[in-house]
Amino acid sequence: KNEVEQSPQNLTAQEGEFITINCSYSVGISALHWLQQHPGGGIVSLFMLSSGKKKHGRLIATINIQEKHSSLHITASHPRDSAVYICAVRLDSNYQLIWGAGTKLIIKP
Amino acid sequence: ETGVTQTPRHLVMGMTNKKSLKCEQHLGHNAMYWYKQSAKKPLELMFVYNFKEQTENNSVPSRFSPECPNSSHLFLHLHTLQPEDSALYLCASSQVLGGSDEQYFGPGTRLTVT
């Protein structure tokens, strides 16, 4: 079992829908990252959080440290949101990141 | 100037070839990373450099050889690769190793070994 599990693996939705992507982890962490990878490869950091909630535009990330769970929400989804969304956790014991396998999101117009 | 650049973007090589991947960061960062991303798998950390010194080699086969001549440049030298080495190779950098810093990624090199 991976230390970082994402669900769903694949998600297809219609433009305008509210999207939720989940990340669960089984290790002690100092921070959790959400990143976005568009076709073509480049990865962009969306959020880094260690508690509570962060919001940037239509994106919202939450984390529950006790439950070892984080969610990434997209409101009013748009086809340009189509990408792979990756969760990664930074261990509290060293600097390395442990990566989830990613959630492939497709938003249809 | 884009923060982290990688060249080439695409590379096809035979198993007997020798090639090198290049990464350059213009962010003044001190830590640089090589990752391998295979289809449907999580990113795999390969190598980490901190202030030009290698701090991590995650059991990577010797056919992959990193080089970090200065804090801005990172190379990955490839020789006698196997078809299973075909993947997207991503370079990243961060201000410091660990801590609360984000990693900034390059666009990746798509490698195909024939």
XYZ file of N, CA and C in Angstrom, chain B residues 3 6 12-13 17 19 29 34 36 43 47 49 52-53 62 67 73 78 85 89-90 94-95 104-105 108 110 113:
84
model
N 11.686 29.932 -14.943
C 12.435 29.601 -13.757
C 13.371 28.414 -13.911
N 14.686 22.838 -19.072
C 15.271 21.522 -19.329
C 15.441 21.343 -20.831
N 15.003 10.508 -28.167
C 14.895 9.098 -28.511
C 16.309 8.569 -28.635
N 16.613 7.510 -27.925
C 17.964 6.970 -27.983
C 17.954 5.446 -27.974
N 23.462 4.044 -26.922
C 23.848 5.466 -27.014
C 24.258 6.033 -25.665
N 23.850 9.870 -23.902
C 23.264 11.208 -24.046
C 23.244 11.868 -22.681
N 18.274 29.234 -6.486
C 18.059 28.160 -5.517
C 19.340 27.378 -5.248
N 16.488 15.488 -9.405
C 16.055 14.737 -10.583
C 14.972 13.755 -10.158
N 12.024 10.815 -11.818
C 11.559 10.014 -12.945
C 10.055 9.829 -12.793
N 5.764 10.071 -8.904
C 7.128 10.525 -9.163
C 8.108 9.759 -8.281
N 17.836 11.712 -7.586
C 19.027 12.341 -7.015
C 18.661 13.695 -6.429
N 20.759 17.264 -4.994
C 21.978 18.028 -4.769
C 21.652 19.231 -3.905
N 25.568 22.022 -4.563
C 26.404 21.254 -5.499
C 26.836 19.894 -4.968
N 26.490 19.554 -3.752
C 26.888 18.270 -3.202
C 25.722 17.286 -3.258
N 23.521 2.542 -12.045
C 24.697 3.332 -12.426
C 24.657 3.803 -13.878
N 25.413 15.048 -12.537
C 26.535 15.970 -12.392
C 25.970 17.344 -12.066
N 23.079 24.586 -12.413
C 23.047 23.597 -13.483
C 23.087 22.185 -12.927
N 23.353 9.717 -19.429
C 22.675 8.434 -19.670
C 23.555 7.548 -20.554
N 13.543 2.288 -19.028
C 13.960 3.620 -18.582
C 13.198 4.715 -19.320
N 11.526 12.683 -17.454
C 12.517 13.027 -16.440
C 12.363 14.497 -16.103
N 12.082 14.733 -14.836
C 11.794 16.084 -14.370
C 12.892 16.583 -13.453
N 14.722 24.043 -5.316
C 14.112 24.742 -4.196
C 15.166 25.615 -3.538
N 14.709 26.616 -2.808
C 15.641 27.557 -2.200
C 16.625 26.840 -1.275
N 10.218 23.952 -7.494
C 9.832 24.488 -8.798
C 10.330 23.520 -9.862
N 9.424 23.143 -10.744
C 9.732 22.104 -11.718
C 9.998 22.661 -13.108
N 10.353 19.092 -18.121
C 10.630 17.672 -18.292
C 11.251 17.332 -19.634
N 11.041 14.135 -22.210
C 10.382 12.863 -22.516
C 11.397 11.956 -23.201
N 13.553 5.036 -25.002
C 14.701 4.170 -25.263
C 14.242 3.042 -26.179
